[in-house]
Coordinates of C-alpha atoms and ligand atoms in Angstrom, one line a residue:
Chain E
M1 CA 0.0 0.0 0.0
T2 CA 3.0 2.3 0.0
D3 CA 3.1 2.3 -3.8
T4 CA 1.7 5.3 -5.5
A5 CA -1.3 4.8 -7.7
S6 CA 0.6 5.4 -11.0
N7 CA 3.3 2.9 -10.2
T8 CA 1.0 0.2 -9.2
L9 CA -1.5 0.6 -11.9
A10 CA 1.2 0.4 -14.6
L11 CA 2.0 -3.1 -13.5
P12 CA -0.1 -6.0 -14.7
I13 CA -2.7 -6.5 -12.0
R14 CA -4.6 -9.5 -11.2
P15 CA -8.4 -8.8 -11.7
F16 CA -9.3 -9.2 -8.1
L17 CA -6.8 -6.5 -7.0
R18 CA -8.3 -3.9 -9.4
P19 CA -11.3 -2.9 -7.3
L20 CA -9.1 -2.7 -4.2
L21 CA -6.6 -0.4 -6.0
Q22 CA -9.5 1.7 -7.3
R23 CA -10.7 2.2 -3.8
L24 CA -7.2 3.2 -2.6
A25 CA -6.6 5.6 -5.5
P26 CA -8.1 8.7 -3.8
F27 CA -5.8 8.1 -0.8
V28 CA -2.7 8.0 -2.8
G29 CA -3.3 10.4 -5.6
T30 CA -0.6 13.0 -4.9
P31 CA 2.5 13.0 -2.7
L32 CA 0.7 15.1 -0.1
N33 CA -2.2 12.6 -0.1
V34 CA 0.3 9.8 0.3
A35 CA 1.9 11.5 3.3
L36 CA -1.4 12.3 4.9
S37 CA -2.7 8.8 4.4
L38 CA 0.4 7.3 5.9
L39 CA 0.3 9.7 8.9
L40 CA -3.3 8.9 9.6
L41 CA -2.7 5.2 9.1
W42 CA 0.1 5.4 11.7
L43 CA -2.2 7.3 14.1
I44 CA -5.0 4.8 13.7
L45 CA -2.7 1.9 14.3
R46 CA -1.1 3.5 17.3
V47 CA -4.3 4.5 19.0
G48 CA -5.9 1.2 18.1
W49 CA -3.0 -0.7 19.5
L50 CA -3.1 1.3 22.8
L51 CA -6.8 0.6 23.1
L52 CA -6.4 -3.0 22.3
D53 CA -3.5 -3.3 24.8
W54 CA -5.6 -1.6 27.5
A55 CA -9.0 -3.3 26.8
V56 CA -7.9 -6.8 25.9
V57 CA -4.2 -7.7 26.1
N58 CA -3.5 -6.3 29.6
A59 CA -7.0 -6.4 30.9
A60 CA -8.0 -8.1 34.1
L61 CA -11.0 -10.4 33.6
L62 CA -11.3 -13.4 35.8
P63 CA -11.5 -14.2 38.7
A64 CA -13.7 -11.3 39.4
K65 CA -11.8 -10.2 42.5
P66 CA -10.1 -6.9 43.5
E67 CA -6.7 -8.7 43.4
T68 CA -7.0 -9.4 39.7
C69 CA -7.2 -5.7 39.0
A70 CA -4.4 -4.8 41.3
A71 CA -2.0 -7.0 39.3
T72 CA -2.6 -5.3 36.0
T73 CA -2.1 -2.0 34.1
G74 CA -4.9 -2.7 31.7
A75 CA -8.7 -2.4 32.0
C76 CA -10.3 -3.8 35.1
W77 CA -13.2 -5.7 33.7
S78 CA -13.3 -7.9 36.7
F79 CA -14.9 -5.0 38.5
V80 CA -17.6 -4.7 35.9
I81 CA -18.2 -8.4 36.1
A82 CA -18.3 -8.5 39.9
K83 CA -20.5 -5.4 40.1
S84 CA -22.7 -6.0 37.1
G85 CA -25.7 -6.8 39.3
Q86 CA -25.3 -3.6 41.2
I87 CA -24.7 -1.5 38.1
L88 CA -27.6 -3.0 36.3
F89 CA -30.1 -3.1 39.2
G90 CA -28.8 -0.5 41.7
I91 CA -30.0 -0.8 45.3
Y92 CA -32.9 -3.1 44.3
P93 CA -32.9 -5.9 47.0
P94 CA -30.4 -8.5 45.6
A95 CA -32.7 -11.4 46.4
E96 CA -35.4 -9.8 44.2
R97 CA -33.1 -8.9 41.3
W98 CA -34.8 -11.5 39.1
R99 CA -37.9 -9.3 39.1
A100 CA -35.9 -6.3 38.0
G101 CA -34.2 -8.4 35.3
L102 CA -37.6 -9.7 34.2
V103 CA -38.9 -6.2 33.9
C104 CA -36.0 -5.3 31.5
V105 CA -36.7 -8.4 29.4
L106 CA -40.4 -7.6 29.3
I107 CA -39.9 -4.0 28.2
L108 CA -37.3 -4.9 25.6
T109 CA -39.4 -7.8 24.2
T110 CA -42.5 -5.6 23.9
L111 CA -40.4 -3.0 22.1
V112 CA -39.0 -5.5 19.7
A113 CA -42.4 -7.1 19.2
S114 CA -43.9 -3.6 18.3
A115 CA -41.3 -2.9 15.7
R116 CA -43.0 -4.4 12.7
P117 CA -45.6 -2.2 11.2
S118 CA -47.6 -5.3 10.4
S119 CA -48.1 -5.8 14.1
W120 CA -49.7 -2.4 14.6
R121 CA -53.1 -3.5 15.4
P122 CA -55.4 -2.6 18.2
W123 CA -54.2 -5.5 20.3
L124 CA -50.8 -4.0 20.4
G125 CA -52.2 -1.1 22.5
F126 CA -53.6 -3.6 25.0
A127 CA -50.3 -5.5 25.0
W128 CA -48.6 -2.3 26.0
V129 CA -51.1 -1.5 28.8
A130 CA -50.7 -5.0 30.0
M131 CA -46.9 -4.8 29.8
M132 CA -46.9 -1.6 31.8
A133 CA -49.2 -3.0 34.5
L134 CA -47.0 -6.1 34.7
V135 CA -43.9 -4.0 35.0
L136 CA -45.3 -2.0 37.8
W137 CA -46.4 -5.1 39.7
L138 CA -43.0 -6.9 39.2
M139 CA -41.0 -3.8 40.2
G140 CA -43.2 -2.6 43.1
G141 CA -44.5 -5.9 44.4
G142 CA -47.8 -6.6 46.1
F143 CA -50.2 -9.4 45.2
G144 CA -47.9 -12.1 46.5
L145 CA -44.6 -10.4 45.7
S146 CA -42.7 -8.6 48.5
R147 CA -43.1 -4.8 48.3
V148 CA -40.2 -2.8 47.0
P149 CA -40.6 1.0 47.4
T150 CA -39.7 3.1 44.4
S151 CA -36.8 4.6 46.5
S152 CA -35.1 1.2 46.3
W153 CA -35.5 0.9 42.5
G154 CA -32.4 1.4 40.5
G155 CA -30.3 0.9 37.5
L156 CA -31.4 -0.3 34.0
P157 CA -35.0 -1.0 34.9
V158 CA -35.4 2.6 36.1
T159 CA -33.8 4.0 32.9
L160 CA -36.1 1.7 30.8
I161 CA -39.2 2.5 32.7
L162 CA -38.6 6.2 32.7
T163 CA -37.9 6.2 29.0
V164 CA -40.8 4.0 27.9
F165 CA -43.3 5.6 30.2
A166 CA -42.2 9.1 29.5
I167 CA -42.3 8.6 25.7
G168 CA -45.3 6.2 25.8
L169 CA -47.4 8.7 27.7
G170 CA -45.8 11.8 26.3
F171 CA -46.4 10.9 22.7
P172 CA -50.3 10.8 22.8
M173 CA -50.1 14.0 24.9
A174 CA -47.8 15.5 22.2
I175 CA -50.3 14.7 19.5
L176 CA -53.1 16.4 21.5
L177 CA -51.0 19.4 22.1
A178 CA -50.0 19.7 18.4
L179 CA -53.6 19.4 17.3
G180 CA -54.6 21.8 20.0
R181 CA -52.1 24.4 18.8
R182 CA -53.8 24.3 15.3
S183 CA -57.3 24.1 16.7
G184 CA -59.9 26.6 15.6
L185 CA -61.1 27.0 19.2
P186 CA -59.2 29.9 20.8
V187 CA -59.3 28.5 24.3
V188 CA -57.8 25.2 23.2
R189 CA -55.2 26.9 21.1
T190 CA -54.1 29.3 23.8
L191 CA -53.9 26.6 26.4
S192 CA -51.8 24.4 24.1
V193 CA -49.4 27.2 23.2
L194 CA -49.1 28.1 26.9
V195 CA -48.3 24.5 27.9
I196 CA -45.8 24.0 25.1
E197 CA -44.0 27.3 25.4
T198 CA -43.8 27.1 29.2
I199 CA -42.4 23.6 29.2
R200 CA -40.0 24.3 26.4
G201 CA -38.8 27.5 28.1
L202 CA -37.7 25.6 31.2
P203 CA -34.6 23.4 31.4
L204 CA -35.4 19.8 32.2
L205 CA -33.4 20.1 35.4
S206 CA -35.5 22.9 36.8
L207 CA -38.6 20.9 35.9
L208 CA -37.3 17.9 37.8
F209 CA -36.5 20.2 40.8
V210 CA -40.0 21.6 40.7
A211 CA -41.5 18.1 40.6
S212 CA -39.3 16.8 43.4
I213 CA -38.8 19.8 45.7
L214 CA -41.4 22.4 45.0
L215 CA -44.4 20.1 44.5
P216 CA -44.2 18.6 48.1
L217 CA -44.3 22.2 49.5
L218 CA -47.4 23.1 47.5
L219 CA -49.4 19.9 47.8
P220 CA -50.8 18.3 50.9
E221 CA -49.1 15.0 51.8
A222 CA -52.2 13.0 50.9
L223 CA -52.3 14.3 47.3
L224 CA -48.6 14.1 46.7
P225 CA -47.6 11.4 44.3
D226 CA -44.5 9.3 44.9
K227 CA -41.1 10.9 44.0
F228 CA -40.6 8.5 41.2
V229 CA -44.0 9.3 39.7
R230 CA -43.2 13.0 40.1
A231 CA -40.0 12.7 38.2
L232 CA -41.7 10.6 35.6
L233 CA -44.4 13.3 35.2
A234 CA -41.7 15.9 34.7
L235 CA -40.0 13.8 32.0
T236 CA -43.4 13.1 30.4
I237 CA -44.6 16.6 29.9
F238 CA -41.1 17.7 28.9
A239 CA -41.1 15.0 26.2
A240 CA -44.7 15.9 25.2
A241 CA -43.8 19.6 24.7
Y242 CA -40.9 18.8 22.4
L243 CA -42.6 16.0 20.5
A244 CA -45.6 18.3 20.1
E245 CA -43.6 20.8 18.2
V246 CA -42.0 18.2 16.0
I247 CA -45.4 16.7 15.2
R248 CA -46.8 20.2 14.5
G249 CA -44.1 20.6 11.9
G250 CA -45.4 17.5 10.2
L251 CA -49.0 18.7 10.4
Q252 CA -48.1 21.9 8.7
A253 CA -46.5 20.1 5.8
I254 CA -49.7 18.3 4.9
P255 CA -51.5 20.2 2.1
S256 CA -55.0 21.6 3.0
G257 CA -56.4 19.5 0.2
Q258 CA -56.1 16.4 2.3
S259 CA -58.3 17.5 5.1
E260 CA -60.7 19.1 2.6
A261 CA -61.0 15.8 0.7
A262 CA -61.7 14.0 4.0
K263 CA -64.3 16.6 5.1
A264 CA -65.9 16.4 1.7
L265 CA -66.4 12.7 2.2
G266 CA -68.2 13.4 5.5
L267 CA -65.4 12.4 7.9
G268 CA -65.4 14.1 11.2
Y269 CA -62.5 16.0 12.8
W270 CA -61.1 13.1 14.8
N271 CA -61.4 10.5 12.0
T272 CA -59.8 13.0 9.6
Q273 CA -56.8 13.5 12.0
R274 CA -56.5 9.9 12.9
L275 CA -56.9 8.3 9.5
I276 CA -55.6 11.0 7.1
I277 CA -53.5 13.7 8.6
L278 CA -51.5 12.1 11.5
P279 CA -50.3 9.0 9.6
Q280 CA -48.8 11.3 6.9
A281 CA -47.6 14.0 9.3
I282 CA -45.8 11.6 11.6
R283 CA -44.2 9.8 8.7
I284 CA -42.7 13.0 7.5
V285 CA -41.2 13.9 10.8
I286 CA -39.7 10.5 11.7
P287 CA -36.1 11.8 11.5
A288 CA -36.9 14.7 13.9
L289 CA -38.9 12.4 16.2
T290 CA -36.0 10.0 16.3
N291 CA -33.7 12.7 17.3
T292 CA -36.0 14.0 20.1
I293 CA -36.6 10.5 21.4
I294 CA -32.9 9.6 21.5
V295 CA -32.3 12.8 23.4
M296 CA -35.1 11.8 25.8
I297 CA -33.5 8.3 26.4
K298 CA -30.4 10.0 27.5
N299 CA -32.2 12.8 29.4
T300 CA -33.6 10.2 31.8
S301 CA -30.2 10.1 33.4
L302 CA -30.8 13.6 34.8
V303 CA -33.2 12.1 37.4
L304 CA -30.1 11.4 39.5
V305 CA -30.1 15.0 40.6
V306 CA -33.4 14.5 42.4
G307 CA -32.2 11.3 44.1
L308 CA -33.4 8.5 41.8
F309 CA -31.0 5.8 40.9
D310 CA -30.9 5.3 37.2
L311 CA -28.1 3.4 35.4
I312 CA -25.5 6.2 35.9
S313 CA -26.2 6.7 39.6
S314 CA -26.0 3.0 40.3
G315 CA -22.7 2.8 38.4
K316 CA -21.4 5.6 40.6
A317 CA -22.6 3.9 43.7
A318 CA -20.9 0.7 42.6
L319 CA -17.7 2.6 42.2
S320 CA -17.7 3.8 45.8
D321 CA -16.9 0.3 47.1
P322 CA -13.6 0.8 49.1
D323 CA -12.5 -2.8 48.6
W324 CA -12.0 -2.2 44.9
P325 CA -9.9 0.3 42.9
A326 CA -12.5 2.6 41.3
P327 CA -12.2 1.8 37.5
S328 CA -14.7 4.5 36.5
T329 CA -13.6 4.4 32.8
E330 CA -14.5 0.8 32.5
T331 CA -17.8 1.3 34.4
F332 CA -18.9 4.2 32.3
L333 CA -17.8 2.5 29.1
F334 CA -20.1 -0.4 30.1
I335 CA -23.0 2.0 30.9
G336 CA -22.3 4.0 27.7
L337 CA -22.5 0.8 25.7
I338 CA -26.0 0.1 27.1
Y339 CA -27.1 3.6 26.2
F340 CA -25.5 3.3 22.8
A341 CA -27.3 0.0 22.2
L342 CA -30.6 1.5 23.1
A343 CA -30.2 4.7 21.1
F344 CA -28.6 3.1 18.1
S345 CA -31.1 0.3 17.8
F346 CA -33.9 2.9 18.0
A347 CA -32.2 5.0 15.3
R348 CA -31.9 1.9 13.1
F349 CA -35.6 1.1 13.7
A350 CA -36.6 4.6 12.8
D351 CA -34.5 4.4 9.6
F352 CA -36.3 1.2 8.7
L353 CA -39.7 2.8 9.3
E354 CA -38.8 5.7 7.1
R355 CA -37.7 3.5 4.3
S356 CA -40.7 1.2 4.5
G357 CA -42.8 4.3 4.2
M358 CA -41.0 5.6 1.1
E359 CA -41.5 2.3 -0.8
K360 CA -45.2 2.9 -0.8
R361 CA -45.2 6.1 -2.7
G362 CA -43.6 4.4 -5.6
Chain C
M1 CA -85.5 31.0 -18.0
T2 CA -84.4 30.1 -14.5
E3 CA -88.0 30.4 -13.5
T4 CA -89.3 27.6 -15.6
I5 CA -86.8 25.2 -14.2
T6 CA -87.6 26.2 -10.7
S7 CA -91.3 25.7 -10.8
S8 CA -91.0 22.3 -12.4
A9 CA -89.0 20.9 -9.4
P10 CA -90.9 20.6 -6.1
V11 CA -87.8 20.1 -3.8
A12 CA -84.7 21.4 -5.4
A13 CA -81.5 19.4 -5.0
I14 CA -79.7 22.6 -4.2
R15 CA -81.3 26.0 -3.5
I16 CA -79.0 28.9 -3.1
E17 CA -80.6 32.2 -2.0
N18 CA -79.0 35.6 -2.0
L19 CA -75.6 34.1 -1.1
G20 CA -72.9 36.4 0.0
K21 CA -69.3 35.8 1.2
S22 CA -66.4 38.1 1.9
Y23 CA -62.8 37.6 2.7
G24 CA -62.2 40.8 4.8
D25 CA -63.2 43.7 2.6
F26 CA -63.2 41.6 -0.5
E27 CA -66.6 40.3 -1.7
A28 CA -66.0 36.9 -3.2
L29 CA -69.7 36.2 -3.7
K30 CA -72.5 38.7 -4.0
N31 CA -76.2 38.0 -4.1
V32 CA -75.9 34.6 -5.8
N33 CA -79.2 32.8 -6.5
L34 CA -79.2 29.4 -8.0
I35 CA -81.6 26.5 -8.0
V36 CA -80.6 23.1 -9.1
A37 CA -83.2 20.5 -9.8
E38 CA -82.8 16.8 -9.1
G39 CA -80.9 15.3 -12.0
E40 CA -79.9 18.6 -13.5
R41 CA -76.4 19.1 -14.9
I42 CA -74.9 22.5 -14.5
V43 CA -71.7 23.8 -15.8
I44 CA -70.2 26.9 -14.2
C45 CA -67.7 29.0 -16.0
G46 CA -66.1 32.4 -15.7
P47 CA -62.8 34.1 -15.5
S48 CA -60.2 33.3 -12.8
G49 CA -61.0 34.8 -9.4
S50 CA -64.7 35.1 -10.3
G51 CA -65.8 33.0 -7.3
K52 CA -66.6 29.7 -9.0
S53 CA -64.6 27.6 -6.5
T54 CA -66.0 29.6 -3.6
L55 CA -69.5 29.0 -4.8
I56 CA -69.2 25.3 -5.3
R57 CA -67.2 24.8 -2.1
S58 CA -70.0 26.6 -0.2
I59 CA -72.4 23.9 -1.2
N60 CA -70.7 21.3 1.1
R61 CA -69.5 24.0 3.4
L62 CA -65.8 23.8 2.8
E63 CA -66.4 27.6 2.7
E64 CA -68.7 29.2 5.2
H65 CA -71.0 31.8 3.8
Q66 CA -72.0 34.9 5.7
I67 CA -75.1 36.1 3.9
G68 CA -78.1 34.2 2.5
R69 CA -79.1 30.6 2.6
I70 CA -78.1 27.3 1.1
L71 CA -80.4 24.3 1.2
V72 CA -79.2 20.9 0.0
D73 CA -82.0 18.4 -0.4
G74 CA -84.2 20.7 1.6
T75 CA -81.8 20.9 4.6
E76 CA -80.3 24.3 5.3
L77 CA -76.5 24.5 5.9
T78 CA -76.0 25.9 9.4
N79 CA -73.3 25.6 12.0
D80 CA -74.7 22.3 13.1
L81 CA -71.7 20.0 12.6
K82 CA -73.6 16.7 12.5
G83 CA -76.0 18.1 9.9
I84 CA -73.0 19.3 7.8
E85 CA -71.3 16.0 8.0
K86 CA -74.5 14.3 6.9
I87 CA -74.9 16.6 3.9
R88 CA -71.2 16.1 3.0
S89 CA -71.6 12.4 3.0
E90 CA -74.4 12.8 0.4
V91 CA -72.6 15.3 -1.8
G92 CA -69.5 14.0 -3.6
M93 CA -66.7 16.3 -4.5
V94 CA -63.9 16.1 -7.0
F95 CA -61.0 18.5 -6.8
Q96 CA -58.7 20.0 -9.3
H97 CA -55.7 18.4 -7.7
F98 CA -57.4 15.0 -7.0
N99 CA -56.5 15.1 -3.3
L100 CA -56.2 11.4 -3.0
F101 CA -54.8 10.1 0.2
P102 CA -51.2 9.2 -0.7
H103 CA -50.6 6.9 2.2
L104 CA -53.5 4.6 1.4
T105 CA -53.9 2.3 -1.6
I106 CA -56.5 3.0 -4.3
L107 CA -58.9 0.5 -2.7
E108 CA -58.4 2.0 0.8
N109 CA -59.0 5.5 -0.6
C110 CA -62.3 4.2 -1.8
T111 CA -63.4 2.2 1.2
L112 CA -62.3 4.7 3.9
A113 CA -65.4 6.9 4.1
P114 CA -67.9 4.0 3.5
I115 CA -66.3 2.2 6.4
W116 CA -65.9 5.1 8.9
V117 CA -68.8 7.3 7.8
R118 CA -71.4 4.8 6.5
K119 CA -70.2 2.2 9.0
L120 CA -70.3 -0.5 6.3
P121 CA -68.5 -3.8 6.9
R122 CA -65.1 -3.9 5.2
A123 CA -66.0 -6.7 2.8
E124 CA -69.1 -4.8 1.6
A125 CA -67.2 -1.5 1.3
E126 CA -64.5 -3.3 -0.8
E127 CA -67.1 -4.9 -3.0
I128 CA -68.7 -1.4 -3.7
A129 CA -65.3 0.1 -4.3
M130 CA -64.3 -2.6 -6.8
R131 CA -67.6 -2.0 -8.6
F132 CA -66.9 1.7 -9.0
L133 CA -63.2 1.1 -9.9
H134 CA -64.5 -1.1 -12.7
K135 CA -66.9 1.7 -13.7
V136 CA -64.0 4.2 -14.0
R137 CA -62.0 1.4 -15.7
I138 CA -59.1 1.0 -13.4
P139 CA -59.9 -2.1 -11.2
E140 CA -56.4 -3.5 -11.9
Q141 CA -54.9 -0.6 -10.0
A142 CA -56.8 -1.3 -6.7
N143 CA -53.7 -2.2 -4.7
K144 CA -51.4 0.5 -5.9
Y145 CA -50.7 3.8 -4.2
P146 CA -51.9 7.1 -5.8
G147 CA -48.3 8.1 -6.5
Q148 CA -48.0 5.2 -8.9
L149 CA -50.8 6.3 -11.1
S150 CA -51.0 8.9 -13.9
G151 CA -52.9 12.1 -13.4
G152 CA -55.9 10.9 -15.4
Q153 CA -56.1 7.7 -13.5
Q154 CA -55.8 9.5 -10.2
Q155 CA -58.7 11.8 -11.1
R156 CA -60.8 8.7 -12.1
V157 CA -60.0 7.2 -8.7
A158 CA -61.1 10.4 -7.1
I159 CA -64.4 10.2 -8.9
A160 CA -64.8 6.5 -7.8
R161 CA -63.9 7.5 -4.3
A162 CA -66.7 10.0 -4.2
L163 CA -69.2 7.6 -5.9
C164 CA -68.5 4.9 -3.3
M165 CA -70.5 7.1 -0.8
K166 CA -73.5 6.8 -3.2
P167 CA -73.9 10.6 -3.3
R168 CA -77.1 12.3 -4.7
I169 CA -75.1 15.2 -5.9
M170 CA -71.6 15.5 -7.4
L171 CA -69.6 18.7 -7.4
F172 CA -66.6 19.0 -9.7
D173 CA -64.1 21.9 -9.3
E174 CA -62.1 22.1 -12.5
P175 CA -61.5 18.3 -12.6
T176 CA -59.5 18.4 -15.8
S177 CA -57.5 21.6 -15.6
A178 CA -54.5 19.9 -13.8
L179 CA -54.3 17.2 -16.4
D180 CA -52.1 16.7 -19.5
P181 CA -54.3 17.1 -22.7
E182 CA -54.1 13.4 -23.5
M183 CA -55.7 12.5 -20.2
I184 CA -58.5 15.0 -20.2
K185 CA -60.7 12.8 -22.4
E186 CA -60.6 9.8 -20.2
V187 CA -61.9 11.9 -17.2
L188 CA -64.5 13.7 -19.3
D189 CA -65.8 10.4 -20.6
T190 CA -66.3 9.1 -17.1
M191 CA -68.1 12.3 -16.2
I192 CA -70.3 12.1 -19.3
E193 CA -71.2 8.5 -18.3
L194 CA -72.2 9.7 -14.9
A195 CA -74.3 12.5 -16.4
D196 CA -76.1 10.0 -18.6
E197 CA -77.1 8.0 -15.5
G198 CA -79.0 11.0 -14.2
M199 CA -76.6 12.2 -11.5
T200 CA -77.2 15.7 -10.3
M201 CA -74.0 17.5 -11.2
L202 CA -72.4 20.9 -10.7
C203 CA -69.2 21.3 -12.6
V204 CA -66.8 24.2 -12.8
T205 CA -65.0 23.7 -16.0
H206 CA -63.8 25.4 -19.1
E207 CA -64.3 22.3 -21.3
M208 CA -66.9 23.8 -23.5
G209 CA -67.3 20.6 -25.5
F210 CA -68.3 18.9 -22.3
A211 CA -70.7 21.7 -21.5
Q212 CA -72.4 21.4 -24.8
A213 CA -72.6 17.6 -24.6
V214 CA -74.1 17.2 -21.1
A215 CA -75.1 20.4 -19.5
D216 CA -78.7 21.4 -19.0
R217 CA -77.6 24.9 -18.1
V218 CA -74.4 26.9 -18.3
V219 CA -73.9 29.5 -15.6
F220 CA -71.4 32.3 -16.2
M221 CA -69.9 34.0 -13.2
D222 CA -67.9 37.2 -13.0
R223 CA -66.7 39.2 -9.9
G224 CA -68.6 37.1 -7.5
Q225 CA -71.9 37.3 -9.3
I226 CA -73.9 35.1 -11.7
V227 CA -74.0 37.3 -14.7
E228 CA -75.8 35.1 -17.1
Q229 CA -77.2 31.6 -17.4
N230 CA -78.8 29.7 -20.2
E231 CA -79.0 26.3 -21.9
P232 CA -75.8 25.5 -23.7
M233 CA -76.9 26.1 -27.3
A234 CA -78.3 29.5 -26.5
F235 CA -75.4 30.3 -24.1
F236 CA -72.7 29.8 -26.7
S237 CA -74.6 31.0 -29.8
S238 CA -76.1 34.1 -28.4
P239 CA -74.6 35.3 -25.2
Q240 CA -76.5 38.4 -23.9
N241 CA -74.0 40.0 -21.5
E242 CA -70.9 41.9 -22.7
R243 CA -68.7 40.2 -20.2
T244 CA -70.0 36.8 -21.3
K245 CA -69.2 37.7 -24.9
L246 CA -65.7 38.8 -24.0
F247 CA -65.1 35.6 -21.9
L248 CA -66.4 33.3 -24.6
S249 CA -64.3 35.1 -27.3
Q250 CA -61.3 34.6 -25.1
I251 CA -61.7 30.9 -24.4
L252 CA -63.2 29.9 -27.8
G253 CA -61.0 32.3 -29.8
H254 CA -57.9 30.2 -29.6
Ligands
LIG401 N1 -58.9 32.2 1.7 C1 -59.1 33.3 0.9 N2 -58.7 34.5 1.4 C2 -58.8 35.6 0.7 N3 -59.3 35.7 -0.5 C3 -59.7 34.5 -1.1 C4 -59.6 33.3 -0.4 N4 -60.1 32.3 -1.2 C5 -60.4 32.9 -2.4 N5 -60.2 34.3 -2.3 C6 -60.5 35.2 -3.3 O1 -61.8 35.1 -3.7 C7 -61.9 35.2 -5.1 C8 -62.7 34.1 -5.7 O2 -61.9 32.9 -5.6 P1 -62.2 31.5 -6.3 O3 -61.2 30.6 -5.9 O4 -63.6 31.2 -5.9 O5 -62.1 31.9 -7.8 P2 -62.3 30.9 -9.1 O6 -63.4 31.5 -9.9 O7 -62.4 29.5 -8.6 O8 -61.0 31.2 -9.8 P3 -60.0 30.1 -10.6 O9 -60.6 29.9 -11.9 O10 -58.7 30.8 -10.6 O11 -60.0 28.9 -9.8 C9 -60.5 35.4 -5.7 O12 -60.3 36.7 -6.0 C10 -59.6 35.0 -4.6 O13 -58.5 35.8 -4.6
LIG402 MG1 -61.2 27.8 -8.7

């Protein structure tokens, strides 16, 4: 690969080499290109080797004991292995961790099962409601399971529950807000604008503080929802306000002829929106929706400031064990990987949806 | 000559009395009176901006009028939403730009309103839809999406979609003016067939051949008013009003 393009191409080349050389050609066109390519190649190899050295060659894996880590200069994966239960499930009672694990499996399975447009039938809505009820029972206990207060919930199930509930409840709210903002009724319109603009004007952090600190001061004890529920409410309306504006963008892109045609056929307002306008509007804004939803997945980590233990807080808690060195890089890489898997698979899913929608228009 | 037609029809399909509509200061319709008998075919023409669309869209209340009355099949158009939806389900409309639903197949476009407005079972709605798709001669396109059809085919689907609601009246707002010349005929043929079956039709169009072939009356509008109306032969051969003469000379002249 150190040959310049002209030299190499002059030689008789075996057919299978030709495509490879054609691909390399842009990297070796001029002497400057050759120099830059070599420099970058060296950098990539060097950094790659350092990473490999740290993450694999010198890494401490098993047995998952503090001593294993002490003996190495590389990554301390033994910590992540030994503490994986705590990182994933936080301060959830260890004996009941199977329940928290089951909750994660349940949520992820439902998500995957909902991915195919062909499964978007009314029963899917019921499946979701059933899933949510089951999740709350498994996590919180009662009816034969020991009770676990929300203050003891933690880790991945908290992140998943907050994400799925905030978006699952926020999305219908967002649709109503978006429709409300375009409503012909002044009261509805003003109210929607007020809600959207207020929520959008506030940072999520301040909303979480209002929900967790201010609300208890304002409401009598009996009316006050649980801290977890309050944080969830804050996340939900925050998601709703942002999603509403994204959806409104889609609604505005639909030509007025569509609703006129629906009206002319005798369809009422709700049927027109549900059957004609929203399916088209939402399809248009899938990229922007994806973006907002991915931001929301990551935003759930902010609940740690109001004392809920999501994945990041439980990782931090695990790191505070004095028996172990505190390999925070490894821990946060592990957590980062989970977030990445969630966000990336969602992005791929959205991409798939968008493309399956395009095929239809021919 | 309007009078004779009026008296021969006991309950008019459409009765428009002293209709007025303004956009701000601009009067789009002024003192419009029109009575359409059951089974009558009316062609409305006039220069651009004369209020033809506004008039025809007032009949199923896509536009709200401010002055006067509109009665469809004896029912007055008021703010009563249910009443309007009922009237709309009996008055079919075909638009200049087709306005098919692009995310639904041709068949779904045709069955949507029968299923959700008429509450027909899906199988029955599909049977009716296929019958009308046959009628407009595109049953083989039933499972395609509107974007995969030519303009003329799309407009014929739009006609079939309206017919699936079994309307008593059909409104057409320049149904062929967005079409390439070679597709105009296929749409007009469909409309002529419909007229021959006795459908009550109001059609805004500048296709004078169509007007001569099927219209019982041609109505000429200018500046928000009905300036002149007559049966097609008389309308084209001896227009009375200066503005009508000017308009006809412009569209027939070249
Ligand atoms: N939403 C509106 N706001 C303000 N003015 C309007 C509106 N809709 C229509 N108009 C005006 O009302 C007048 C009549 O419009 P209309 O669409 O009925 O004309 P038309 O006879 O159908 O013309 P064309 O042949 O161009 O379709 C026009 O001058 C138009 O500018
Ligand atoms: Mg018009």
